[in-house]
Coordinates of C-alpha atoms in Angstrom, one line a residue:
Chain A
X103 CA 201.5 -90.2 214.7
X104 CA 197.8 -89.4 213.7
X105 CA 196.0 -90.8 210.7
X106 CA 197.0 -88.5 207.8
X107 CA 194.1 -86.5 206.4
X108 CA 194.9 -87.6 203.0
X109 CA 197.0 -90.3 201.5
X110 CA 197.7 -90.6 197.8
X111 CA 199.2 -94.1 197.4
X112 CA 201.3 -95.1 194.1
X113 CA 199.1 -92.9 191.9
X114 CA 199.4 -93.3 188.3
X115 CA 197.6 -91.8 185.2
X116 CA 198.5 -91.7 181.6
X117 CA 197.3 -89.5 178.7
X118 CA 198.0 -91.4 175.4
X119 CA 201.0 -93.2 176.4
X120 CA 202.4 -90.3 178.2
X121 CA 202.8 -91.1 182.0
X122 CA 201.7 -87.8 183.4
X123 CA 201.9 -89.0 187.0
X124 CA 203.9 -92.0 187.6
X125 CA 203.6 -94.0 190.9
X126 CA 203.4 -91.0 193.3
X127 CA 202.6 -91.4 196.9
X128 CA 202.0 -88.3 199.0
X129 CA 200.4 -87.6 202.4
X130 CA 198.8 -84.6 203.9
X131 CA 197.9 -84.0 207.8
X132 CA 195.6 -82.0 209.3
X133 CA 197.0 -78.3 209.9
X134 CA 199.6 -78.9 207.5
X135 CA 200.6 -77.3 204.2
X136 CA 202.4 -79.4 201.6
X137 CA 203.8 -77.7 198.6
X138 CA 204.0 -79.3 195.2
X139 CA 206.9 -77.9 193.1
X140 CA 208.2 -78.7 189.7
X141 CA 208.5 -77.5 186.1
X142 CA 205.4 -77.0 183.9
X143 CA 204.3 -80.4 183.0
X144 CA 205.9 -82.1 185.9
X145 CA 202.5 -83.5 186.8
X146 CA 201.7 -81.5 189.7
X147 CA 198.4 -80.1 188.7
X148 CA 197.5 -83.6 187.1
X149 CA 198.2 -85.3 190.7
X150 CA 196.0 -82.7 192.2
X151 CA 193.2 -82.9 189.8
X152 CA 192.9 -86.7 190.5
X153 CA 192.4 -85.7 194.1
X154 CA 189.9 -83.1 193.4
X155 CA 188.0 -85.3 190.9
X156 CA 188.7 -83.7 187.6
X157 CA 190.8 -86.6 186.5
X158 CA 190.4 -90.4 187.3
X159 CA 193.4 -92.2 188.4
X160 CA 194.6 -95.3 186.3
X161 CA 195.8 -96.9 189.4
X162 CA 196.6 -96.2 193.0
X163 CA 194.5 -95.5 196.0
X164 CA 193.3 -92.3 197.8
X165 CA 192.7 -92.6 201.5
X166 CA 190.8 -89.9 203.4
X167 CA 191.3 -90.0 207.2
X168 CA 192.4 -93.6 206.7
X169 CA 189.5 -94.7 204.7
X170 CA 189.6 -95.5 201.0
X171 CA 187.8 -92.8 198.9
X172 CA 186.4 -93.3 195.7
X173 CA 186.5 -89.9 193.8
X174 CA 185.2 -89.9 190.4
X175 CA 184.1 -86.2 190.0
X176 CA 184.3 -82.9 191.5
X177 CA 181.1 -83.6 193.3
X178 CA 182.4 -86.8 195.0
X179 CA 185.5 -84.8 196.0
X180 CA 183.4 -82.2 197.6
X181 CA 181.6 -84.8 199.7
X182 CA 184.9 -85.7 201.2
X183 CA 185.3 -81.8 201.9
X184 CA 187.9 -81.4 199.4
X185 CA 187.8 -77.9 197.8
X186 CA 189.9 -76.7 195.1
X187 CA 191.0 -73.5 193.7
X188 CA 192.1 -74.2 190.0
X189 CA 194.7 -72.5 188.5
X190 CA 192.2 -71.5 185.6
X191 CA 189.9 -70.6 188.5
X192 CA 186.8 -72.5 187.0
X193 CA 184.6 -69.6 187.1
X194 CA 181.4 -69.1 184.9
X195 CA 182.3 -65.8 183.2
X196 CA 178.7 -64.6 182.5
X197 CA 177.5 -65.3 186.1
X198 CA 177.9 -62.9 189.1
X199 CA 180.2 -63.6 192.0
X200 CA 177.4 -64.9 194.1
X201 CA 176.1 -67.5 191.4
X202 CA 179.7 -68.6 190.9
X203 CA 180.3 -69.0 194.6
X204 CA 177.3 -71.3 195.0
X205 CA 177.6 -72.9 191.5
X206 CA 176.6 -76.6 191.8
X207 CA 175.2 -76.2 195.4
X208 CA 172.9 -73.3 195.2
X209 CA 170.9 -72.1 198.3
X210 CA 167.3 -72.7 197.7
X211 CA 164.2 -71.7 199.5
X212 CA 161.5 -74.2 201.0
X213 CA 159.9 -74.5 197.4
X214 CA 163.3 -75.6 195.8
X215 CA 163.8 -72.2 194.1
X216 CA 167.2 -70.5 194.3
X217 CA 167.5 -68.0 197.0
X218 CA 169.4 -65.1 195.4
X219 CA 169.0 -62.9 198.3
X220 CA 170.7 -65.2 200.8
X221 CA 173.4 -66.2 198.4
X222 CA 174.3 -62.4 197.8
X223 CA 174.3 -61.6 201.4
X224 CA 176.5 -64.7 202.1
X225 CA 178.9 -63.7 199.4
X226 CA 179.0 -60.2 200.5
X227 CA 179.9 -61.5 204.0
X228 CA 182.7 -63.8 202.8
X229 CA 184.2 -61.2 200.3
X230 CA 184.3 -58.7 202.9
X231 CA 186.4 -61.0 204.8
X232 CA 188.6 -62.0 201.9
X233 CA 188.7 -58.8 200.0
X234 CA 187.3 -55.8 201.6
X235 CA 187.5 -53.7 198.4
X236 CA 185.4 -56.0 196.4
X237 CA 182.2 -54.4 195.5
X238 CA 180.9 -55.6 192.2
X239 CA 178.8 -58.3 193.6
X240 CA 176.4 -57.9 190.7
X241 CA 178.6 -57.9 187.9
X242 CA 179.4 -60.9 185.7
X243 CA 182.8 -62.2 186.9
X244 CA 184.0 -61.5 183.4
X245 CA 183.8 -57.6 184.2
X246 CA 186.3 -58.4 187.3
X247 CA 190.0 -57.9 187.6
X248 CA 192.3 -60.8 188.0
X249 CA 192.6 -60.3 191.6
X250 CA 189.0 -60.0 192.1
X251 CA 188.2 -63.2 190.1
X252 CA 190.7 -65.1 192.2
X253 CA 189.0 -63.8 195.4
X254 CA 185.9 -65.2 194.0
X255 CA 187.5 -68.7 193.6
X256 CA 189.2 -68.6 196.9
X257 CA 185.8 -67.6 198.7
X258 CA 184.3 -70.5 196.9
X259 CA 187.0 -72.8 198.3
X260 CA 187.0 -71.5 202.0
X261 CA 183.0 -70.8 202.2
X262 CA 182.1 -74.5 202.5
X263 CA 184.0 -75.7 205.6
X264 CA 186.5 -77.6 203.4
X265 CA 188.9 -79.9 205.5
X266 CA 191.2 -80.3 202.5
X267 CA 192.1 -77.4 200.5
X268 CA 193.9 -77.6 197.1
X269 CA 195.4 -74.3 195.8
X270 CA 196.9 -74.5 192.3
X271 CA 198.7 -71.3 191.8
X272 CA 196.5 -69.1 194.1
X273 CA 198.7 -66.0 193.8
X274 CA 199.5 -66.2 190.1
X275 CA 197.3 -63.4 189.1
X276 CA 197.7 -61.3 192.3
X277 CA 199.6 -58.2 193.3
X278 CA 202.0 -57.9 196.3
X279 CA 199.3 -56.9 198.8
X280 CA 196.9 -59.4 197.9
X281 CA 199.4 -62.2 197.8
X282 CA 200.3 -61.2 201.3
X283 CA 196.5 -61.6 202.3
X284 CA 196.6 -65.0 200.8
X285 CA 199.6 -65.8 202.7
X286 CA 197.8 -64.8 205.9
X287 CA 194.8 -66.7 204.8
X288 CA 196.6 -69.8 204.6
X289 CA 198.2 -69.4 207.8
X290 CA 194.9 -68.8 209.4
X291 CA 193.1 -71.9 207.7
X292 CA 196.2 -74.2 208.8
X293 CA 195.5 -73.0 212.4
X294 CA 192.0 -74.1 211.9
X295 CA 193.2 -77.4 211.3
X296 CA 192.9 -77.6 207.5
X297 CA 195.3 -79.7 205.4
X298 CA 196.3 -77.7 202.3
X299 CA 198.1 -78.7 199.2
X300 CA 199.7 -75.7 197.5
X301 CA 200.9 -75.5 193.9
X302 CA 203.4 -72.7 193.0
X303 CA 206.3 -71.8 190.9
X304 CA 207.7 -69.4 193.5
X305 CA 210.2 -71.5 195.4
X306 CA 210.8 -68.8 198.2
X307 CA 207.3 -68.3 198.7
X308 CA 206.7 -72.1 199.1
X309 CA 209.6 -72.2 201.7
X310 CA 207.8 -69.7 203.7
X311 CA 204.3 -71.0 203.5
X312 CA 204.8 -74.8 203.6
X313 CA 205.7 -77.4 206.1
X314 CA 206.8 -79.8 203.6
X315 CA 207.5 -79.5 199.9
X316 CA 207.3 -82.2 197.4
X317 CA 209.1 -81.9 194.1
X318 CA 207.9 -83.6 190.9
X319 CA 209.7 -84.2 187.6
X320 CA 208.4 -86.0 184.6
X321 CA 205.5 -87.5 186.4
X322 CA 207.7 -88.8 189.1
X323 CA 208.0 -87.8 192.8
X324 CA 211.7 -86.8 193.4
X325 CA 211.3 -86.4 196.9
X326 CA 209.5 -84.7 200.0
X327 CA 211.4 -82.7 202.4
X328 CA 210.6 -80.7 205.6
X329 CA 211.2 -77.0 204.7
X330 CA 213.6 -76.6 207.7
X331 CA 215.9 -79.2 206.4
X332 CA 216.5 -77.7 203.0
X333 CA 217.6 -74.5 201.4
X334 CA 216.1 -72.9 198.5
X335 CA 219.1 -74.4 196.4
X336 CA 218.6 -77.8 197.3
X337 CA 214.8 -77.5 196.1
X338 CA 216.1 -75.8 193.0
X339 CA 218.5 -78.5 192.2
X340 CA 215.7 -81.2 192.9
X341 CA 213.5 -79.4 190.4
X342 CA 216.2 -79.0 187.8
X343 CA 218.4 -82.0 188.3
X344 CA 215.6 -84.3 189.4
X345 CA 217.7 -85.7 192.4
X346 CA 217.8 -85.0 196.1
X347 CA 220.9 -82.8 196.9
X348 CA 224.0 -84.7 198.4
X349 CA 224.2 -84.9 202.1
X350 CA 226.9 -82.3 203.0
Chain B
X63 CA 195.1 -59.2 218.2
X64 CA 192.5 -61.7 219.6
X65 CA 192.6 -64.8 217.6
X66 CA 189.5 -67.1 218.2
X67 CA 188.7 -69.4 215.7
X68 CA 186.1 -67.1 214.1
X69 CA 188.4 -64.2 213.8
X70 CA 190.5 -64.8 210.9
X71 CA 189.2 -62.0 208.9
X72 CA 191.0 -59.8 211.4
X73 CA 194.1 -61.3 210.6
X74 CA 193.8 -61.0 207.0
X75 CA 192.3 -57.6 206.9
X76 CA 194.9 -54.8 207.1
X77 CA 193.8 -52.2 209.5
X78 CA 193.4 -49.7 206.7
X79 CA 191.7 -51.7 204.2
X80 CA 188.1 -50.6 204.9
X81 CA 188.8 -47.1 203.6
X82 CA 190.8 -47.8 200.6
X83 CA 189.6 -45.7 197.5
X84 CA 186.4 -46.7 196.0
X85 CA 186.1 -46.5 192.4
X86 CA 183.0 -44.7 191.5
X87 CA 180.8 -45.7 188.7
X88 CA 182.2 -42.9 186.3
X89 CA 181.3 -44.2 182.7
X90 CA 180.3 -42.6 179.4
X91 CA 176.6 -43.1 178.3
X92 CA 177.9 -45.6 175.7
X93 CA 179.4 -47.7 178.3
X94 CA 176.5 -47.5 180.5
X95 CA 174.2 -48.5 177.7
X96 CA 176.6 -51.5 176.8
X97 CA 176.4 -52.5 180.5
X98 CA 172.7 -52.2 180.5
X99 CA 172.5 -54.4 177.5
X100 CA 174.8 -56.9 179.1
X101 CA 172.7 -57.1 182.0
X102 CA 169.3 -57.1 180.1
X103 CA 169.9 -58.6 176.7
X104 CA 166.2 -58.6 175.7
X105 CA 166.2 -54.8 175.7
X106 CA 167.5 -54.7 172.0
X107 CA 164.8 -56.9 170.4
X108 CA 162.2 -55.4 172.5
X109 CA 163.3 -51.8 171.3
X110 CA 163.5 -53.1 167.8
X111 CA 159.8 -54.8 168.1
X112 CA 158.4 -51.4 169.5
X113 CA 160.1 -49.3 166.8
X114 CA 158.8 -51.8 163.9
X115 CA 155.3 -51.5 165.4
X116 CA 155.5 -47.7 165.5
X117 CA 156.8 -47.7 161.9
X118 CA 154.1 -49.9 160.5
X119 CA 151.6 -48.0 162.5
X120 CA 152.7 -44.7 160.9
X121 CA 152.7 -46.4 157.5
X122 CA 149.5 -48.3 157.8
X123 CA 147.4 -46.6 160.5
X124 CA 144.6 -48.6 162.1
X125 CA 144.7 -51.4 159.4
X126 CA 147.9 -52.5 161.4
X127 CA 147.4 -51.2 164.9
X128 CA 144.3 -52.9 165.6
X129 CA 143.5 -55.8 168.3
X130 CA 142.7 -57.9 165.2
X131 CA 145.9 -57.4 163.5
X132 CA 148.1 -57.6 166.3
X133 CA 146.6 -60.9 167.6
X134 CA 146.7 -62.2 164.1
X135 CA 150.5 -61.7 164.3
X136 CA 150.5 -63.6 167.6
X137 CA 148.8 -66.5 165.9
X138 CA 151.0 -66.4 163.0
X139 CA 154.1 -66.8 165.5
X140 CA 152.9 -69.2 167.8
X141 CA 154.4 -72.2 166.4
X142 CA 157.7 -70.5 165.7
X143 CA 157.5 -68.9 169.0
X144 CA 156.9 -72.3 170.8
X145 CA 159.9 -74.0 168.9
X146 CA 162.2 -70.7 169.5
X147 CA 161.5 -71.2 173.3
X148 CA 162.9 -74.6 172.8
X149 CA 165.8 -73.7 170.5
X150 CA 166.9 -71.0 173.1
X151 CA 167.5 -73.6 175.8
X152 CA 169.8 -75.5 173.5
X153 CA 171.6 -72.3 172.1
X154 CA 172.1 -71.1 175.7
X155 CA 174.2 -74.5 176.3
X156 CA 176.3 -73.2 173.3
X157 CA 174.5 -76.0 171.1
X158 CA 172.1 -75.8 168.3
X159 CA 169.2 -78.1 167.5
X160 CA 168.4 -78.5 163.8
X161 CA 165.9 -81.4 164.4
X162 CA 163.4 -79.3 166.2
X163 CA 161.0 -78.8 163.2
X164 CA 161.3 -82.5 162.4
X165 CA 160.6 -83.4 165.9
X166 CA 157.5 -81.3 165.9
X167 CA 156.0 -82.6 162.6
X168 CA 156.8 -86.4 163.5
X169 CA 155.1 -85.8 167.0
X170 CA 151.9 -84.3 165.4
X171 CA 152.1 -87.2 162.9
X172 CA 152.2 -89.6 165.8
X173 CA 149.4 -87.9 167.7
X174 CA 147.2 -88.3 164.3
X175 CA 148.1 -91.7 163.4
X176 CA 147.7 -93.2 166.7
X177 CA 144.4 -91.8 167.0
X178 CA 143.1 -92.7 163.5
X179 CA 145.2 -95.7 162.5
X180 CA 145.2 -97.6 165.7
X181 CA 142.2 -96.1 167.3
X182 CA 144.0 -95.0 170.6
X183 CA 142.0 -92.5 172.7
X184 CA 143.1 -89.0 171.5
X185 CA 144.1 -88.0 174.9
X186 CA 146.6 -91.0 175.1
X187 CA 147.6 -90.5 171.6
X188 CA 148.6 -86.7 172.4
X189 CA 150.5 -88.0 175.3
X190 CA 152.3 -90.4 173.4
X191 CA 153.3 -87.7 170.9
X192 CA 154.5 -85.5 173.6
X193 CA 156.5 -88.6 175.0
X194 CA 157.9 -89.4 171.6
X195 CA 159.3 -85.7 171.4
X196 CA 160.9 -85.9 174.7
X197 CA 162.5 -89.3 173.8
X198 CA 164.2 -87.8 170.6
X199 CA 165.3 -84.9 172.5
X200 CA 166.8 -87.2 175.2
X201 CA 168.7 -89.3 172.5
X202 CA 170.1 -85.9 171.2
X203 CA 171.2 -84.9 174.7
X204 CA 172.7 -88.2 175.2
X205 CA 174.8 -88.1 171.9
X206 CA 175.8 -84.5 172.8
X207 CA 176.5 -85.0 176.6
X208 CA 177.8 -88.6 176.9
X209 CA 179.2 -89.4 173.2
X210 CA 180.6 -85.7 173.1
X211 CA 179.4 -85.5 169.5
X212 CA 179.0 -81.8 168.3
X213 CA 175.5 -80.6 168.5
X214 CA 175.2 -79.6 164.9
X215 CA 176.3 -82.9 163.8
X216 CA 174.0 -84.8 166.0
X217 CA 171.0 -82.6 165.2
X218 CA 171.6 -82.5 161.6
X219 CA 171.6 -86.4 161.5
X220 CA 168.6 -86.6 163.8
X221 CA 166.9 -84.2 161.6
X222 CA 167.2 -86.2 158.4
X223 CA 166.6 -89.3 160.4
X224 CA 163.3 -88.0 161.9
X225 CA 162.0 -86.3 158.7
X226 CA 162.5 -89.5 156.8
X227 CA 160.9 -91.6 159.5
X228 CA 158.1 -89.0 159.4
X229 CA 157.4 -89.5 155.6
X230 CA 158.0 -93.4 156.0
X231 CA 155.6 -93.8 159.0
X232 CA 152.9 -91.4 157.6
X233 CA 153.1 -92.9 154.1
X234 CA 153.0 -89.2 153.1
X235 CA 149.3 -89.2 154.1
X236 CA 147.4 -86.3 155.4
X237 CA 144.7 -86.7 157.9
X238 CA 142.0 -84.2 156.9
X239 CA 140.8 -81.3 159.0
X240 CA 137.2 -82.4 158.6
X241 CA 137.9 -85.9 159.9
X242 CA 139.8 -84.7 163.0
X243 CA 137.0 -82.2 163.8
X244 CA 134.5 -84.9 163.9
X245 CA 136.4 -87.6 165.5
X246 CA 139.3 -86.2 167.5
X247 CA 138.6 -82.4 168.4
X248 CA 141.4 -82.5 171.0
X249 CA 144.0 -82.8 168.3
X250 CA 142.9 -79.2 167.3
X251 CA 142.5 -78.0 170.7
X252 CA 145.5 -75.5 170.5
X253 CA 144.1 -74.1 167.4
X254 CA 140.5 -73.1 168.8
X255 CA 140.1 -69.5 169.2
X256 CA 138.4 -67.1 171.6
X257 CA 137.7 -63.4 171.1
X258 CA 138.0 -60.3 173.2
X259 CA 136.0 -57.1 172.2
X260 CA 134.7 -58.4 169.0
X261 CA 131.5 -56.6 167.8
X262 CA 128.0 -58.4 167.6
X263 CA 128.7 -60.1 164.2
X264 CA 132.0 -61.6 165.7
X265 CA 134.1 -59.5 163.4
X266 CA 137.5 -57.6 164.5
X267 CA 138.5 -57.7 168.1
X268 CA 141.5 -59.6 169.6
X269 CA 141.5 -63.2 168.6
X270 CA 143.4 -65.5 170.7
X271 CA 144.2 -69.3 170.2
X272 CA 145.1 -71.7 172.9
X273 CA 148.3 -72.2 171.1
X274 CA 149.2 -68.6 171.6
X275 CA 148.4 -68.9 175.3
X276 CA 150.6 -72.0 175.4
X277 CA 153.4 -70.2 173.8
X278 CA 153.0 -67.4 176.4
X279 CA 153.2 -69.8 179.2
X280 CA 156.0 -71.7 177.9
X281 CA 157.9 -68.6 177.7
X282 CA 156.9 -67.5 181.2
X283 CA 157.6 -70.8 182.6
X284 CA 161.1 -71.1 181.1
X285 CA 161.9 -67.5 182.3
X286 CA 161.1 -68.4 185.7
X287 CA 163.0 -71.7 185.6
X288 CA 166.0 -70.0 184.1
X289 CA 166.3 -67.6 186.5
X290 CA 165.1 -69.2 189.8
X291 CA 166.0 -72.7 189.8
X292 CA 169.5 -74.3 190.2
X293 CA 168.8 -75.9 186.7
X294 CA 168.6 -72.7 185.0
X295 CA 171.6 -71.5 186.4
X296 CA 173.6 -74.6 185.4
X297 CA 172.3 -74.1 181.9
X298 CA 173.9 -70.9 181.7
X299 CA 177.2 -72.0 183.3
X300 CA 177.3 -75.0 181.2
X301 CA 176.9 -72.7 178.1
X302 CA 179.5 -70.4 179.6
X303 CA 182.2 -72.8 180.0
X304 CA 181.5 -76.5 180.4
X305 CA 184.7 -77.3 182.0
X306 CA 184.6 -74.8 184.7
X307 CA 180.9 -75.8 185.4
X308 CA 182.2 -79.4 185.6
X309 CA 184.8 -78.3 188.1
X310 CA 182.4 -76.4 190.0
X311 CA 180.5 -79.5 190.7
X312 CA 177.7 -79.0 188.1
X313 CA 176.4 -82.2 186.5
X314 CA 177.1 -81.1 183.2
X315 CA 175.8 -84.4 181.4
X316 CA 172.5 -84.3 183.4
X317 CA 172.1 -80.5 182.5
X318 CA 172.8 -81.2 178.8
X319 CA 170.5 -84.3 178.4
X320 CA 167.6 -82.6 180.5
X321 CA 167.8 -79.4 178.2
X322 CA 167.6 -81.3 175.0
X323 CA 164.7 -83.7 176.4
X324 CA 162.9 -80.5 177.5
X325 CA 163.4 -79.0 173.9
X326 CA 161.9 -82.3 172.5
X327 CA 159.0 -82.1 174.6
X328 CA 158.2 -78.4 173.9
X329 CA 158.9 -79.3 170.1
X330 CA 156.1 -81.8 170.4
X331 CA 153.7 -79.4 172.1
X332 CA 154.7 -77.1 168.9
X333 CA 153.4 -80.2 166.7
X334 CA 150.2 -80.3 168.7
X335 CA 149.8 -76.6 168.2
X336 CA 150.6 -77.0 164.4
X337 CA 147.6 -79.4 164.1
X338 CA 145.6 -76.7 165.4
X339 CA 147.0 -74.0 163.2
X340 CA 146.6 -75.7 159.9
X341 CA 143.5 -78.1 160.9
X342 CA 145.0 -81.3 159.4
X343 CA 147.9 -83.5 160.4
X344 CA 150.4 -82.9 157.6
X345 CA 153.9 -84.6 157.3
X346 CA 155.0 -81.9 155.0
X347 CA 154.4 -79.0 157.1
X348 CA 156.8 -77.2 159.4
X349 CA 159.8 -77.8 157.1
X350 CA 161.5 -74.3 158.0
X351 CA 160.8 -74.4 161.7
X352 CA 164.7 -75.0 162.5
X353 CA 165.7 -72.1 160.5
X354 CA 162.8 -70.0 161.6
X355 CA 163.3 -70.9 165.3
X356 CA 167.2 -70.0 165.0
X357 CA 166.4 -66.6 163.4
X358 CA 164.0 -65.7 166.2
X359 CA 166.8 -66.7 168.8
X360 CA 169.6 -64.7 167.2
X361 CA 167.4 -61.7 166.6
X362 CA 166.2 -62.1 170.2
X363 CA 169.8 -61.6 171.4
X364 CA 170.6 -64.8 172.6
X365 CA 174.5 -65.5 171.8
X366 CA 175.2 -68.5 169.8
X367 CA 178.5 -69.0 171.9
X368 CA 176.2 -69.8 174.7
X369 CA 175.7 -68.7 178.3
X370 CA 174.3 -65.4 177.4
X371 CA 170.8 -64.1 176.6
X372 CA 167.4 -63.7 178.0
X373 CA 164.7 -66.3 177.2
X374 CA 162.1 -63.2 176.4
X375 CA 164.4 -62.2 173.5
X376 CA 163.5 -64.8 171.2
X377 CA 159.8 -64.2 172.0
X378 CA 160.3 -60.7 170.7
X379 CA 162.5 -62.0 167.9
X380 CA 159.5 -64.2 166.9
X381 CA 157.3 -61.2 167.1
X382 CA 159.5 -59.1 165.1
X383 CA 159.5 -61.6 162.2
X384 CA 155.7 -61.7 162.5
X385 CA 155.3 -58.0 162.6
X386 CA 157.6 -57.5 159.4
X387 CA 155.7 -60.3 157.6
X388 CA 152.3 -58.9 158.3
X389 CA 153.2 -55.4 158.0
X390 CA 155.0 -55.6 154.6
X391 CA 152.1 -57.9 153.2
X392 CA 149.5 -55.4 154.4
X393 CA 151.6 -52.5 152.7
X394 CA 151.5 -54.7 149.5
X395 CA 155.3 -55.1 149.4
X396 CA 156.9 -58.2 147.8
X397 CA 157.2 -60.8 150.3
X398 CA 161.0 -61.1 149.5
X399 CA 161.3 -57.7 151.4
X400 CA 160.7 -59.5 154.4
X401 CA 163.3 -62.1 153.9
X402 CA 165.7 -59.2 152.9
X403 CA 165.1 -57.2 156.3
X404 CA 165.0 -60.1 158.3
X405 CA 168.4 -61.2 156.8
X406 CA 169.6 -57.6 157.9
X407 CA 168.3 -57.9 161.2
X408 CA 170.1 -61.4 162.0
X409 CA 173.4 -59.7 160.9
X410 CA 172.6 -56.5 162.9
X411 CA 171.7 -58.8 166.0
X412 CA 175.0 -60.6 165.9
X413 CA 176.9 -57.4 165.6
X414 CA 175.3 -56.1 168.5
X415 CA 175.9 -59.3 170.4
X416 CA 179.7 -58.9 169.7
X417 CA 179.7 -55.3 170.9
X418 CA 178.0 -56.1 174.1
X419 CA 180.7 -58.9 174.7
X420 CA 183.2 -56.4 174.6
X421 CA 181.9 -55.2 178.0
X422 CA 183.9 -58.1 179.6
X423 CA 187.1 -57.2 177.7

């Protein structure tokens, strides 16, 4: 089998004596969607924030394409082509869509000044793809609806040719139609060979979108299953009971 | 549907999506005003400035509306204006700098003492003073960004430390204006004047000092940097939401440290201009600069919550204070009326800010 795109090996992190992530190992292959499920506080978001550079692990190892990766900040993660859509979206509310899309990696002209014209044009281009109704390019993103803000965050993650995409509750703020668009987007990105970590509470949605699902509880990995091998009830019992279903 | 690698927009775009209803901008006049102010937050102080100039002109006539009086206002606000420019940067990051005045004064004392006590060439003494301001600013920035201490506390402490160091180091001695004029005129450079349109006897006309020019240049430079550099955009992003900025890949620590360092540098320039303005190097001058600069920034419409406001606002804010001060003095009013009205303006400005914030709600 090919080298996994990402290997998380034996990752642990504690916050003041609470083991938020407790010796968890996961892998992700190119063109694969791996879902992370579990209750609030199970450690899904924390685990994923270690990969995206927001938190630093206490122990364990991250391998990207088989090589050890030292990820200490979101900037580091980006160098490994890891892009993240955070649950909180991580948008600067008073800046417009283009400024947010390019925040931290602004397009500049020959003199080193930010090139607003080009950034706006690029933003208009990608927003036209993601959310054709999106017109408020010049408004601060605080003036946008939840779905529009979400599409800005998604645009920011997919614009920069990510190899590894982390989506933390990407459809939480979206309506039915927009949720379907995100599902289509995930399929499309998968075809392009991206590896995607997806976090959601919606078990049914996860079984549709993911190739494998991993269930976490109290910071520990309960198990990782191929979606075709399990039912929704199996997953729910893993989430709630914290154990794999008995082989029938 | 064709599915080449670049065609995924076709996959995610439902065939009818292009013609979905567009929401035309149908807003009332109030909402449009609110929006205009949100986009151009310096409009309010500019409006107040123009109205106050018109009012004092109606009241005082040409005694007030003369090139001489108007440029006198510029001279009177130059120090506060320069410090307010520096303060704006810090407040845009949702911080506050109480040590600005102390940094300015100690920088000016260092420029003077190095020249007169140690015999350092005056150019180098000025450079050392500017470097000192930058250093103190960097320490503030490091304490805020790396040690994660609240800016109010850091700069409250630094204010006391720098001010005490200022009195200890200078031994509370003033370097007299005459002495500076004879031996080190460069120290007074920013106070030197030139006139435009004066009559033959040199009376009247517009009088500018290089300190006024420096103030305008600093505002112009910062306005450009905030709008057209990544650094400027990061300042707004950090003030807006430091966590989001960090997750977006902004180097929050560097941004904060650089902001406080630039603030210290600009305060040292204000210290230099202070020598020009009062002629002497006095360790007791500039005591109110921190409060006055915060006043100008708040009246200038920069949000104390960070991330919002235009750098030109504090320039207008400082000028509003200058117009009220001179106008009321020319009108023969008690100086306390100035403070009373400025107090009302501060509260009014924050009320307007809160109202503008609702545009996002």
